[in-house]
Coordinates of C-alpha atoms in Angstrom, one line a residue:
X1 CA 1.4 -21.9 20.7
X2 CA -1.1 -22.8 18.0
X3 CA -4.0 -21.8 20.2
X4 CA -2.3 -18.5 20.9
X5 CA -1.8 -17.9 17.2
X6 CA -5.5 -18.5 16.6
X7 CA -6.5 -16.1 19.4
X8 CA -4.0 -13.5 18.1
X9 CA -5.3 -13.8 14.6
X10 CA -8.9 -13.4 15.8
X11 CA -7.9 -10.2 17.7
X12 CA -6.1 -8.6 14.8
X13 CA -8.9 -9.3 12.4
X14 CA -11.3 -7.5 14.8
X15 CA -9.0 -4.4 14.6
X16 CA -9.6 -4.2 10.9
X17 CA -13.3 -4.3 11.5
X18 CA -13.3 -1.7 14.2
X19 CA -11.0 0.9 12.7
X20 CA -11.6 2.3 9.2
X21 CA -8.6 2.4 6.9
X22 CA -6.6 -0.3 8.7
X23 CA -5.1 -2.2 5.8
X24 CA -3.5 -4.9 7.8
X25 CA -1.7 -5.9 11.0
X26 CA 0.7 -8.5 12.2
X27 CA 2.1 -9.8 15.5
X28 CA 5.6 -11.1 15.7
X29 CA 8.0 -12.2 18.4
X30 CA 10.5 -9.7 19.6
X31 CA 13.1 -11.8 17.7
X32 CA 11.3 -11.2 14.4
X33 CA 9.5 -14.5 14.0
X34 CA 5.9 -14.1 12.7
X35 CA 3.1 -15.2 15.1
X36 CA 0.1 -14.2 13.1
X37 CA -0.9 -11.8 10.3
X38 CA -3.9 -10.2 8.6
X39 CA -2.0 -8.5 5.7
X40 CA -2.5 -8.2 2.0
X41 CA 0.1 -6.8 -0.4
X42 CA 3.0 -7.1 2.0
X43 CA 5.4 -9.9 2.8
X44 CA 4.4 -10.8 6.4
X45 CA 7.7 -12.6 7.3
X46 CA 9.8 -9.7 6.1
X47 CA 7.5 -7.2 7.9
X48 CA 7.8 -9.2 11.1
X49 CA 11.6 -9.0 10.9
X50 CA 11.4 -5.2 10.3
X51 CA 9.0 -4.9 13.2
X52 CA 11.4 -6.5 15.5
X53 CA 14.2 -4.2 14.3
X54 CA 11.9 -1.2 14.9
X55 CA 11.2 -2.5 18.4
X56 CA 14.9 -2.9 19.2
X57 CA 15.9 0.5 17.8
X58 CA 12.9 2.3 19.4
X59 CA 13.6 0.7 22.8
X60 CA 17.2 1.9 22.6
X61 CA 16.1 5.5 21.6
X62 CA 13.5 5.7 24.4
X63 CA 16.0 4.6 27.0
X64 CA 18.8 6.8 25.7
X65 CA 16.4 9.8 25.8
X66 CA 15.5 8.9 29.4
X67 CA 11.9 8.4 28.5
X68 CA 11.4 4.9 29.9
X69 CA 10.3 1.7 28.3
X70 CA 9.2 1.7 24.6
X71 CA 5.5 1.8 24.0
X72 CA 5.0 2.6 20.3
X73 CA 6.6 4.0 17.2
X74 CA 4.9 5.7 14.2
X75 CA 6.2 5.9 10.6
X76 CA 4.3 8.2 8.3
X77 CA 4.7 7.6 4.6
X78 CA 3.2 9.3 1.6
X79 CA 0.3 6.8 1.5
X80 CA -0.2 5.9 5.1
X81 CA 1.1 4.8 8.4
X82 CA 3.0 1.9 10.0
X83 CA 2.6 1.9 13.7
X84 CA 4.5 -0.5 16.0
X85 CA 3.4 -1.2 19.5
X86 CA 5.1 -3.2 22.3
X87 CA 2.9 -6.1 23.2
X88 CA 4.0 -7.5 26.5
X89 CA 7.4 -9.0 27.1
X90 CA 7.7 -11.2 24.0
X91 CA 5.7 -9.7 21.2
X92 CA 5.2 -6.7 18.9
X93 CA 2.1 -5.5 17.1
X94 CA 2.4 -3.7 13.8
X95 CA -0.6 -2.0 12.2
X96 CA -0.7 -0.7 8.6
X97 CA -3.2 2.1 7.9
X98 CA -3.9 4.4 5.0
X99 CA -3.4 8.1 5.1
X100 CA -7.1 8.6 5.7
X101 CA -7.0 6.8 9.0
X102 CA -8.0 8.5 12.2
X103 CA -4.8 8.2 14.3
X104 CA -6.6 8.9 17.5
X105 CA -9.1 6.0 17.0
X106 CA -6.3 3.8 15.7
X107 CA -4.2 4.4 18.8
X108 CA -7.1 3.9 21.1
X109 CA -8.0 0.5 19.6
X110 CA -4.4 -0.7 18.9
X111 CA -3.1 0.1 22.4
X112 CA -5.8 -2.0 24.0
X113 CA -5.2 -4.7 21.4
X114 CA -1.4 -4.7 22.2
X115 CA -2.2 -5.1 25.9
X116 CA -4.5 -8.1 25.1
X117 CA -2.0 -9.7 22.8
X118 CA 0.8 -9.1 25.2
X119 CA -1.1 -10.9 27.9
X120 CA -1.9 -13.9 25.6
X121 CA 1.7 -14.3 24.3
X122 CA 3.3 -13.7 27.7
X123 CA 1.1 -16.3 29.3
X124 CA 1.9 -18.9 26.6
X125 CA 5.6 -18.2 26.8
X126 CA 5.7 -18.2 30.6
X127 CA 4.0 -21.6 30.5
X128 CA 6.5 -22.8 27.9
X129 CA 9.5 -21.5 29.7
X130 CA 10.0 -18.5 27.3
X131 CA 11.7 -18.4 23.9
X132 CA 15.2 -18.6 25.1

């Protein structure tokens, strides 16, 4: 999984370069364990656990509402955004952005990133027999 961690880290660092006002991002497993992070000023392991919780709760809400599989959740705070994206079967991408961020641009880039990360992690986990 070390190679996947390196590839994921490279991908999330590119996001910060491509989208203004992204202050950090991280990828965790669906069970809350951190895979990689590019964050400053937040505790990445704690944020990974919270991201998994957001994923689980959001999946349940989407299904209960009859809206299909979870894709993303957005939290807007006084100073910015926390956006959580499903990333394949086994991972979740969380992006932190300031209030000045262009959400359209953020979604465009982060959705594509979540797809790439999901493919990387799913392939690695499939080859390793999954996390279970």
